[in-house]
Coordinates of C-alpha atoms in Angstrom, one line a residue:
Chain A
X1 CA 30.0 -21.6 -14.7
X2 CA 26.4 -22.0 -14.0
X3 CA 24.3 -24.3 -15.9
X4 CA 21.4 -22.3 -17.4
X5 CA 18.1 -23.9 -17.0
X6 CA 15.0 -22.1 -18.2
X7 CA 15.0 -18.7 -19.7
X8 CA 12.9 -16.3 -17.6
X9 CA 13.8 -12.9 -19.0
X10 CA 14.9 -12.2 -22.5
X11 CA 15.7 -8.8 -23.9
X12 CA 16.6 -8.4 -27.6
X13 CA 17.7 -5.3 -29.5
X14 CA 15.9 -3.2 -26.9
X15 CA 15.9 0.6 -26.9
X16 CA 14.1 2.6 -24.2
X17 CA 14.0 6.1 -22.9
X18 CA 11.8 9.1 -22.2
X19 CA 10.3 11.7 -24.5
X20 CA 11.7 10.1 -27.6
X21 CA 15.2 10.2 -26.2
X22 CA 16.9 6.9 -25.7
X23 CA 18.5 6.2 -22.4
X24 CA 19.2 2.6 -23.2
X25 CA 20.5 1.5 -26.6
X26 CA 20.5 -1.9 -28.2
X27 CA 20.3 -3.9 -25.0
X28 CA 20.7 -7.7 -25.2
X29 CA 20.1 -9.7 -22.0
X30 CA 19.0 -13.0 -20.9
X31 CA 18.3 -14.5 -17.5
X32 CA 17.6 -18.1 -16.3
X33 CA 16.0 -19.7 -13.4
X34 CA 18.2 -19.6 -10.3
X35 CA 20.2 -16.7 -11.6
X36 CA 21.4 -14.0 -9.3
X37 CA 22.4 -11.1 -11.6
X38 CA 23.8 -7.9 -10.4
X39 CA 23.5 -5.0 -12.8
X40 CA 25.9 -2.2 -12.1
X41 CA 26.6 1.1 -13.8
X42 CA 27.0 4.7 -13.0
X43 CA 24.1 6.9 -11.8
X44 CA 22.1 8.1 -14.8
X45 CA 23.4 5.1 -16.8
X46 CA 19.9 3.7 -17.3
X47 CA 19.7 1.1 -14.6
X48 CA 16.4 2.3 -13.2
X49 CA 15.1 2.7 -16.8
X50 CA 16.0 -1.0 -17.4
X51 CA 14.0 -2.0 -14.3
X52 CA 11.0 0.0 -15.4
X53 CA 11.0 -1.7 -18.7
X54 CA 11.2 -5.1 -17.1
X55 CA 8.4 -4.3 -14.7
X56 CA 6.2 -3.1 -17.6
X57 CA 6.2 0.5 -16.3
X58 CA 7.8 1.9 -19.4
X59 CA 7.1 0.8 -22.9
X60 CA 10.2 0.1 -25.1
X61 CA 11.0 2.2 -28.1
X62 CA 12.4 -0.7 -30.1
X63 CA 13.2 -4.3 -29.7
X64 CA 11.5 -6.9 -27.6
X65 CA 11.3 -7.9 -23.9
X66 CA 9.9 -11.2 -22.8
X67 CA 9.4 -11.9 -19.1
X68 CA 8.4 -15.4 -18.1
X69 CA 7.3 -16.0 -21.7
X70 CA 4.9 -13.0 -21.6
X71 CA 5.1 -9.3 -22.2
X72 CA 6.3 -7.3 -19.2
X73 CA 2.8 -5.9 -18.5
X74 CA 1.3 -9.3 -18.6
X75 CA 4.0 -10.8 -16.4
X76 CA 4.6 -8.0 -13.9
X77 CA 2.5 -9.3 -11.1
X78 CA 4.7 -12.4 -11.1
X79 CA 7.7 -10.2 -10.3
X80 CA 8.6 -9.1 -6.8
X81 CA 9.5 -5.5 -7.0
X82 CA 11.6 -4.0 -4.2
X83 CA 12.1 -0.2 -4.8
X84 CA 14.7 2.0 -3.3
X85 CA 13.9 2.9 0.3
X86 CA 14.5 6.5 -0.5
X87 CA 11.7 6.4 -3.1
X88 CA 9.1 5.8 -0.4
X89 CA 7.7 8.7 1.6
X90 CA 9.7 8.9 4.8
X91 CA 6.8 10.2 6.9
X92 CA 4.0 8.1 5.5
X93 CA 1.8 6.9 8.4
X94 CA 1.7 3.2 7.9
X95 CA 2.5 0.1 9.9
X96 CA 5.0 -2.6 8.8
X97 CA 2.2 -5.1 8.6
X98 CA 0.1 -2.8 6.3
X99 CA 3.2 -2.3 4.0
X100 CA 3.7 -6.0 3.6
X101 CA 0.0 -6.6 3.2
X102 CA 0.1 -4.5 0.0
X103 CA 1.8 -7.5 -1.5
X104 CA -1.5 -9.4 -1.1
X105 CA -3.8 -6.7 -2.6
X106 CA -5.4 -8.1 -5.7
X107 CA -6.1 -6.6 -9.1
X108 CA -9.6 -5.3 -9.6
X109 CA -11.8 -3.2 -7.4
X110 CA -13.1 -3.1 -3.9
X111 CA -10.7 -2.9 -1.1
X112 CA -13.1 -4.2 1.4
X113 CA -12.0 -7.8 0.8
X114 CA -11.0 -9.1 4.2
X115 CA -7.7 -10.9 4.7
X116 CA -8.0 -14.6 4.0
X117 CA -6.2 -17.1 6.2
X118 CA -4.0 -17.8 3.2
X119 CA -3.1 -14.1 2.8
X120 CA -2.3 -13.8 6.5
X121 CA -0.1 -16.8 6.3
X122 CA 1.8 -15.4 3.3
X123 CA 2.3 -12.1 5.1
X124 CA 3.6 -13.8 8.2
X125 CA 5.9 -16.0 6.2
X126 CA 7.2 -13.1 4.2
X127 CA 7.8 -11.1 7.4
X128 CA 9.6 -14.1 8.9
X129 CA 11.8 -14.7 5.8
X130 CA 12.9 -11.1 5.7
X131 CA 13.5 -11.3 9.5
X132 CA 11.1 -8.4 10.4
X133 CA 8.3 -10.4 12.0
X134 CA 9.1 -8.7 15.4
X135 CA 8.6 -5.3 13.7
X136 CA 5.2 -6.1 12.3
X137 CA 3.3 -3.7 14.6
X138 CA 5.8 -0.9 14.4
X139 CA 5.4 2.1 12.3
X140 CA 7.3 2.0 9.0
X141 CA 8.6 5.5 9.4
X142 CA 10.4 4.9 12.7
X143 CA 12.6 2.1 11.3
X144 CA 16.2 2.3 10.2
X145 CA 17.1 2.3 6.5
X146 CA 18.1 -1.4 6.6
X147 CA 15.0 -2.4 8.4
X148 CA 12.8 -0.5 6.0
X149 CA 14.6 -2.2 3.1
X150 CA 13.9 -5.6 4.6
X151 CA 10.2 -4.7 5.0
X152 CA 10.0 -3.8 1.3
X153 CA 11.7 -7.2 0.5
X154 CA 9.0 -8.9 2.7
X155 CA 6.3 -7.0 0.8
X156 CA 7.7 -8.4 -2.5
X157 CA 8.0 -11.9 -1.0
X158 CA 4.4 -11.7 0.1
X159 CA 3.4 -11.7 -3.6
X160 CA 5.0 -15.1 -4.1
X161 CA 7.2 -13.8 -6.9
X162 CA 9.1 -15.9 -9.5
X163 CA 11.8 -13.2 -9.9
X164 CA 12.9 -10.7 -7.2
X165 CA 13.8 -7.3 -8.8
X166 CA 15.6 -4.9 -6.5
X167 CA 16.5 -1.3 -7.2
X168 CA 19.6 -0.1 -5.2
X169 CA 18.8 -2.2 -2.1
X170 CA 21.7 -0.9 -0.2
X171 CA 21.4 2.8 -0.8
X172 CA 20.7 4.5 2.6
X173 CA 21.6 1.4 4.4
X174 CA 24.6 1.2 6.8
X175 CA 27.4 -1.3 6.4
X176 CA 26.3 -3.9 8.9
X177 CA 22.7 -3.9 7.6
X178 CA 24.1 -4.2 4.1
X179 CA 25.9 -7.4 5.0
X180 CA 22.7 -8.7 6.5
X181 CA 20.7 -7.8 3.4
X182 CA 23.1 -9.8 1.2
X183 CA 22.9 -12.8 3.5
X184 CA 19.1 -12.6 3.2
X185 CA 19.3 -12.4 -0.6
X186 CA 21.7 -15.3 -0.9
X187 CA 19.3 -17.4 1.2
X188 CA 16.3 -16.3 -1.0
X189 CA 18.3 -17.1 -4.1
X190 CA 18.1 -20.8 -3.2
X191 CA 14.4 -20.7 -4.3
X192 CA 14.2 -17.5 -6.3
X193 CA 15.8 -15.8 -9.3
X194 CA 17.2 -12.4 -8.4
X195 CA 17.9 -9.3 -10.4
X196 CA 19.6 -6.6 -8.5
X197 CA 20.6 -3.1 -9.6
X198 CA 23.2 -1.0 -7.9
X199 CA 25.7 1.7 -8.6
X200 CA 27.9 0.1 -6.0
X201 CA 30.0 -2.5 -7.6
X202 CA 32.1 -3.4 -4.7
X203 CA 29.2 -4.0 -2.4
X204 CA 27.5 -6.4 -4.8
X205 CA 30.5 -8.0 -6.4
X206 CA 31.0 -10.7 -3.7
X207 CA 27.4 -11.6 -3.5
X208 CA 25.8 -12.0 -6.9
X209 CA 26.4 -14.9 -9.2
X210 CA 26.8 -13.0 -12.4
X211 CA 27.3 -9.4 -13.2
X212 CA 26.1 -7.1 -16.0
X213 CA 27.1 -3.5 -16.7
X214 CA 24.7 -0.8 -18.0
X215 CA 25.7 2.6 -19.2
X216 CA 23.4 3.3 -22.1
X217 CA 24.6 0.0 -23.5
X218 CA 25.0 -3.3 -21.7
X219 CA 27.7 -5.8 -21.2
X220 CA 26.7 -9.2 -20.0
X221 CA 28.1 -12.7 -20.5
X222 CA 26.2 -14.7 -18.0
X223 CA 29.4 -15.4 -16.2
X224 CA 30.4 -15.7 -12.6
X225 CA 32.2 -12.7 -11.3
X226 CA 35.8 -13.6 -11.2
X227 CA 38.2 -10.9 -10.6
X228 CA 38.6 -7.5 -9.1
X229 CA 39.8 -6.3 -12.5
X230 CA 36.6 -7.3 -14.2
X231 CA 34.6 -5.5 -11.7
X232 CA 36.6 -2.3 -12.0
X233 CA 36.1 -2.4 -15.7
X234 CA 32.5 -3.2 -15.4
X235 CA 31.9 -0.3 -13.0
X236 CA 33.3 2.2 -15.3
X237 CA 31.9 0.8 -18.5
X238 CA 34.5 2.6 -20.6
X239 CA 33.4 3.5 -24.0
X240 CA 36.2 1.7 -25.8
X241 CA 35.1 -1.4 -24.1
X242 CA 31.6 -1.2 -25.3
X243 CA 32.8 -0.3 -28.8
X244 CA 34.0 -3.8 -29.2
X245 CA 30.4 -4.9 -29.4
X246 CA 28.7 -7.7 -27.6
X247 CA 29.5 -10.4 -26.8
X248 CA 33.0 -10.2 -25.7
X249 CA 35.0 -10.9 -22.6
X250 CA 35.3 -7.8 -20.4
X251 CA 38.4 -9.0 -18.7
X252 CA 40.5 -10.5 -21.5
X253 CA 42.0 -7.6 -23.4
X254 CA 42.2 -4.8 -20.9
X255 CA 44.6 -3.7 -18.3
X256 CA 43.1 -1.6 -15.6
X257 CA 45.6 1.1 -14.7
X258 CA 43.6 3.8 -16.3
X259 CA 40.7 3.1 -14.0
X260 CA 42.5 2.7 -10.7
X261 CA 41.8 6.3 -9.7
X262 CA 38.1 5.7 -9.9
X263 CA 37.9 2.9 -7.5
X264 CA 39.7 4.4 -4.6
X265 CA 36.6 5.9 -3.0
X266 CA 34.7 2.6 -3.3
X267 CA 33.9 0.2 -0.6
X268 CA 36.4 -1.0 1.9
X269 CA 36.0 -4.7 1.2
X270 CA 37.6 -6.4 -1.8
X271 CA 40.5 -4.0 -1.9
X272 CA 42.8 -6.8 -0.9
X273 CA 43.2 -8.4 -4.3
Chain B
X1 CA -22.9 28.6 29.0
X2 CA -25.3 25.9 27.9
X3 CA -28.0 28.4 27.8
X4 CA -26.0 30.6 25.4
X5 CA -25.2 27.6 23.2
X6 CA -28.9 26.5 23.2
X7 CA -29.9 29.9 22.2
X8 CA -27.3 30.2 19.4
X9 CA -28.3 26.9 17.9
X10 CA -32.0 27.6 18.3
X11 CA -31.8 29.7 15.1
X12 CA -32.5 27.7 12.0
X13 CA -29.6 29.2 10.0
X14 CA -27.2 28.2 12.9
X15 CA -28.6 24.6 12.8
X16 CA -28.1 24.5 9.1
X17 CA -24.6 25.9 9.5
X18 CA -23.7 23.3 12.1
X19 CA -25.1 20.5 9.9
X20 CA -23.1 21.8 6.9
X21 CA -20.1 22.1 9.1
X22 CA -20.3 18.4 10.1
X23 CA -20.8 17.3 6.4
X24 CA -17.9 19.5 5.3
X25 CA -15.6 18.2 8.0
X26 CA -16.5 14.6 7.0
X27 CA -15.6 15.2 3.4
X28 CA -12.5 17.4 3.9
X29 CA -11.1 15.3 6.7
X30 CA -11.2 12.2 4.6
X31 CA -10.2 13.6 1.2
X32 CA -7.8 16.1 2.8
X33 CA -5.9 13.2 4.3
X34 CA -5.5 11.6 0.9
X35 CA -4.6 15.0 -0.6
X36 CA -1.9 15.6 1.9
X37 CA -0.5 12.0 1.6
X38 CA -0.5 12.2 -2.2
X39 CA 1.1 15.6 -2.2
X40 CA -1.8 17.1 -4.0
X41 CA -2.1 20.3 -1.9
X42 CA -1.0 22.4 -4.8
X43 CA -3.4 20.8 -7.2
X44 CA -6.3 21.2 -4.8
X45 CA -5.4 24.9 -4.4
X46 CA -5.5 25.2 -8.1
X47 CA -8.8 23.4 -8.4
X48 CA -10.4 25.7 -5.8
X49 CA -9.4 28.9 -7.5
X50 CA -10.1 27.6 -11.0
X51 CA -13.6 26.8 -9.8
X52 CA -14.3 30.5 -9.5
X53 CA -14.3 30.6 -13.2
X54 CA -17.3 28.3 -13.1
X55 CA -19.0 30.5 -10.6
X56 CA -18.6 33.5 -12.8
X57 CA -19.7 31.9 -16.0
X58 CA -22.7 30.2 -14.4
X59 CA -24.0 33.4 -12.8
X60 CA -23.5 35.3 -16.1
X61 CA -25.6 32.8 -18.0
X62 CA -28.1 32.5 -15.2
X63 CA -27.3 29.0 -13.9
X64 CA -26.7 28.0 -10.3
X65 CA -23.2 29.1 -9.5
X66 CA -22.7 25.9 -7.5
X67 CA -23.3 23.9 -10.7
X68 CA -20.7 26.1 -12.5
X69 CA -18.2 25.5 -9.7
X70 CA -18.8 21.7 -9.8
X71 CA -18.2 21.6 -13.5
X72 CA -15.2 23.8 -13.4
X73 CA -13.6 22.0 -10.5
X74 CA -14.1 18.6 -12.1
X75 CA -12.7 19.8 -15.3
X76 CA -9.7 21.5 -13.7
X77 CA -9.0 18.7 -11.3
X78 CA -8.8 16.1 -14.1
X79 CA -6.8 18.4 -16.3
X80 CA -4.3 19.2 -13.5
X81 CA -4.2 15.6 -12.5
X82 CA -3.2 14.5 -16.0
X83 CA -0.7 17.4 -16.2
X84 CA 0.8 16.3 -12.9
X85 CA 1.2 12.8 -14.1
X86 CA 2.6 13.7 -17.5
X87 CA 4.8 16.7 -16.6
X88 CA 5.8 15.8 -13.0
X89 CA 7.9 18.6 -11.6
X90 CA 6.9 21.1 -14.4
X91 CA 3.2 20.6 -13.6
X92 CA 3.7 23.3 -10.9
X93 CA 3.8 26.0 -13.5
X94 CA 0.7 24.7 -15.3
X95 CA -1.2 24.4 -12.0
X96 CA -0.3 28.0 -11.2
X97 CA -1.5 29.2 -14.6
X98 CA -4.8 27.4 -14.3
X99 CA -5.2 28.8 -10.8
X100 CA -4.9 32.3 -12.0
X101 CA -6.8 31.9 -15.3
X102 CA -9.8 30.4 -13.6
X103 CA -9.8 33.2 -11.1
X104 CA -9.5 35.9 -13.8
X105 CA -12.3 34.2 -15.8
X106 CA -14.5 34.3 -12.8
X107 CA -13.8 37.9 -12.0
X108 CA -14.5 39.0 -15.6
X109 CA -17.8 37.1 -15.8
X110 CA -18.9 38.3 -12.4
X111 CA -18.3 41.9 -13.4
X112 CA -20.3 41.3 -16.6
X113 CA -23.2 39.9 -14.6
X114 CA -25.9 42.5 -14.4
X115 CA -27.7 43.3 -11.1
X116 CA -26.9 42.4 -7.5
X117 CA -23.5 40.7 -7.3
X118 CA -22.5 40.8 -3.7
X119 CA -23.5 37.2 -3.1
X120 CA -20.9 36.1 -5.6
X121 CA -18.3 37.3 -3.2
X122 CA -19.6 34.7 -0.8
X123 CA -18.1 32.0 -3.0
X124 CA -14.7 33.4 -2.4
X125 CA -15.0 34.0 1.3
X126 CA -17.6 31.5 2.4
X127 CA -21.2 31.9 3.6
X128 CA -21.8 29.1 6.1
X129 CA -24.5 31.2 7.7
X130 CA -26.4 31.3 4.4
X131 CA -26.5 27.5 3.9
X132 CA -30.0 26.4 3.0
X133 CA -31.8 23.0 3.5
X134 CA -31.3 22.4 -0.2
X135 CA -27.5 22.9 0.2
X136 CA -27.5 20.4 3.0
X137 CA -29.0 17.8 0.7
X138 CA -26.3 17.9 -2.0
X139 CA -23.6 18.2 0.7
X140 CA -24.9 15.1 2.3
X141 CA -24.9 13.4 -1.1
X142 CA -21.2 14.2 -1.7
X143 CA -20.4 13.2 1.9
X144 CA -22.0 9.8 1.3
X145 CA -20.1 9.4 -2.0
X146 CA -16.9 10.2 -0.1
X147 CA -17.5 7.7 2.6
X148 CA -18.3 5.0 0.1
X149 CA -15.3 5.8 -2.0
X150 CA -12.9 5.5 0.8
X151 CA -14.6 2.6 2.5
X152 CA -14.7 0.5 -0.8
X153 CA -11.2 1.4 -2.0
X154 CA -9.3 2.0 1.3
X155 CA -6.7 -0.7 0.8
X156 CA -6.0 0.3 -2.8
X157 CA -5.9 4.0 -2.0
X158 CA -3.4 3.2 0.8
X159 CA -1.2 1.2 -1.5
X160 CA -1.3 3.8 -4.3
X161 CA -0.6 6.7 -2.0
X162 CA 2.3 4.9 -0.4
X163 CA 3.9 3.5 -3.5
X164 CA 2.3 4.0 -6.9
X165 CA 4.9 2.0 -8.8
X166 CA 4.4 -1.1 -6.7
X167 CA 0.7 -0.7 -7.0
X168 CA 1.0 -0.5 -10.7
X169 CA 3.2 -3.6 -10.9
X170 CA 0.5 -5.4 -8.8
X171 CA -2.0 -4.4 -11.4
X172 CA -4.1 -2.4 -9.0
X173 CA -6.5 0.1 -10.7
X174 CA -4.0 3.0 -10.3
X175 CA -5.2 5.3 -13.1
X176 CA -8.9 4.8 -12.3
X177 CA -8.5 5.5 -8.6
X178 CA -6.2 8.5 -9.2
X179 CA -8.8 10.0 -11.5
X180 CA -11.6 9.2 -8.9
X181 CA -9.5 10.8 -6.2
X182 CA -9.1 13.9 -8.3
X183 CA -12.9 14.0 -8.9
X184 CA -13.6 13.6 -5.2
X185 CA -11.1 16.4 -4.5
X186 CA -12.9 18.6 -7.0
X187 CA -16.3 17.9 -5.2
X188 CA -14.7 18.4 -1.8
X189 CA -13.5 21.8 -2.9
X190 CA -17.1 22.8 -3.9
X191 CA -18.5 21.6 -0.6
X192 CA -15.9 23.4 1.4
X193 CA -16.4 26.5 -0.8
X194 CA -19.8 26.9 0.8
X195 CA -18.4 27.1 4.2
X196 CA -15.0 28.8 4.1
X197 CA -14.9 30.1 0.5
X198 CA -12.6 29.1 -2.3
X199 CA -9.7 31.1 -1.1
X200 CA -9.5 29.2 2.2
X201 CA -10.4 25.8 1.0
X202 CA -6.9 24.5 1.2
X203 CA -6.7 25.3 4.9
X204 CA -9.8 23.2 5.6
X205 CA -8.4 20.3 3.5
X206 CA -4.9 20.3 5.0
X207 CA -4.9 21.6 8.6
X208 CA -7.0 18.9 10.3
X209 CA -5.2 16.0 8.7
X210 CA -1.8 17.7 9.2
X211 CA -2.6 18.0 12.9
X212 CA -3.9 14.4 13.1
X213 CA -0.8 13.0 11.3
X214 CA 1.4 14.6 13.9
X215 CA 0.0 12.2 16.5
X216 CA -1.3 9.2 14.7
X217 CA 0.4 6.7 12.5
X218 CA -2.4 5.0 10.6
X219 CA -4.2 6.5 7.6
X220 CA -7.8 5.7 8.7
X221 CA -7.2 7.0 12.2
X222 CA -5.8 10.2 10.8
X223 CA -8.9 10.5 8.6
X224 CA -11.2 10.0 11.6
X225 CA -9.3 12.4 13.8
X226 CA -9.2 15.0 11.0
X227 CA -13.0 14.7 10.7
X228 CA -13.3 15.2 14.4
X229 CA -11.0 18.2 14.4
X230 CA -12.9 19.7 11.5
X231 CA -16.2 19.5 13.4
X232 CA -14.6 21.1 16.5
X233 CA -13.0 23.9 14.4
X234 CA -16.2 24.7 12.5
X235 CA -18.6 24.5 15.4
X236 CA -16.3 26.4 17.8
X237 CA -15.7 28.9 15.0
X238 CA -19.4 29.4 14.5
X239 CA -20.0 30.1 18.2
X240 CA -17.1 32.5 18.4
X241 CA -18.2 34.3 15.2
X242 CA -21.8 34.5 16.5
X243 CA -20.7 36.0 19.8
X244 CA -18.1 38.3 18.4
X245 CA -19.9 39.2 15.2
X246 CA -16.8 38.3 13.1
X247 CA -16.9 36.6 9.7
X248 CA -17.3 32.8 10.4
X249 CA -15.0 31.5 7.7
X250 CA -12.1 33.6 8.8
X251 CA -12.6 32.7 12.5
X252 CA -12.8 29.0 11.6
X253 CA -9.5 29.1 9.7
X254 CA -7.7 31.2 12.3
X255 CA -8.8 28.8 15.0
X256 CA -7.6 25.8 12.9
X257 CA -4.3 27.6 12.2
X258 CA -3.8 28.4 15.9
X259 CA -4.4 24.8 16.9
X260 CA -2.0 23.7 14.2
X261 CA 0.8 25.8 15.6
X262 CA 0.1 24.7 19.1
X263 CA 0.1 21.1 18.0
X264 CA 3.4 21.7 16.2
X265 CA 5.0 23.0 19.4
X266 CA 3.5 20.2 21.5
X267 CA 4.8 17.6 19.1
X268 CA 8.3 19.2 19.3
X269 CA 8.3 19.1 23.0
X270 CA 7.1 15.5 23.0
X271 CA 9.9 14.6 20.6
X272 CA 12.5 16.3 22.8
X273 CA 11.4 14.7 26.0
X274 CA 11.4 11.3 24.3
X275 CA 15.1 11.7 23.6

């Protein structure tokens, strides 16, 4: 069990969606400094919507969200956002250095501001942390998926964030690069709180400290991931499980035979329970 | 050769045309690069055609058609931009509708306009050879505004074009700059209208920056190369059109299209030999 310290993200009775239609219902969630939360759930289950709410990109329909004691819009520049690689334009003409430099652009007008020594240092440090310093002069669009993902992490780090928020960091990334990414995140977690969203339960299960499941509703107990069984359940978010209401223990009252067919296509690791 | 060129450009209308060509290249090379990177080609096509509504209405009521085009293209660019942001994929349809409605409005008002109307066709197909000193002045004004816009906001524009969500999270002025970009696109359309006509505006906006982005990997370099290519296409097109007595706008666009396909093939070959 992890000793919670300071609350950095608090979501209460939150509903959110698009065009008046809720994608997320009655979400309760809290995160503390030093946490490394993996949010899993099926595609279309509302993971990206949740991220948009936290980043202040989507107003909630009901309930409240507090990020670092402020509203999401007020707090968003203190978050390091790492979008999915596939959301960026594959052919966009830009160098790695210029991508990471975006993390130092300031609010307000006039892009003529030249790079201060401090900015330069922050960019170089971020590039180094994400292990892409040697790629700085390369063109972003000639990198592999894993390399581009690390560049986007470097861009988020250049903002000196208090929480790192990642959307599907391993989509379009091959197996070996995925392992490398998680090593990097584990290292960053020593000084940063991390919130990570993925549809890929098996890939994140061994890396995160705690796991939450989103599929319209959310199940989260601020607990360390313990068993394969719990992850299987979490991935599927079966309706009857959610019907118990929150909070409850995902693992305690369920056997998992009815789910086994769904996990066969999942990742190769962790099958050896 | 030089004698011929000297002779061609000894005419005042050719000098004006060349000057207009340089200004148009400046504007459309810079804004066109942003239009291509922000996937606004459809919108700018819509703006161009909707602007004809302004030409028609202005000429019917006896105003300067250019003024009508400016007002209509600003109006339609902001409307289409808002529609694009709100409706996303479905904005396609709306852009298509405004495209056609603007055109139809223009045609109706032009047909209602009494008297000599032939010069109104020039807004559709371009009239670079009829550019006046006065035209040069407002073109220069818009060119200056374009250069200032991009010089001042280059970093922010780059960030927004690359990843709007991240730019929003960083609290960059995404909405303001997006609207400004739409306004600049509208003005670019009007400047380019004078040279190649509303129907071929898209070509002038997209082809130079498309060619430049095949070979260069930095936005500002692409902008500069696109401007250069625009100058080459327009001045070479002018010369060819003068010598062959063919319509300048069509020659310019054909030339640009030809170079585009050549560049495409060269790029392919370069990629193959690399591997």
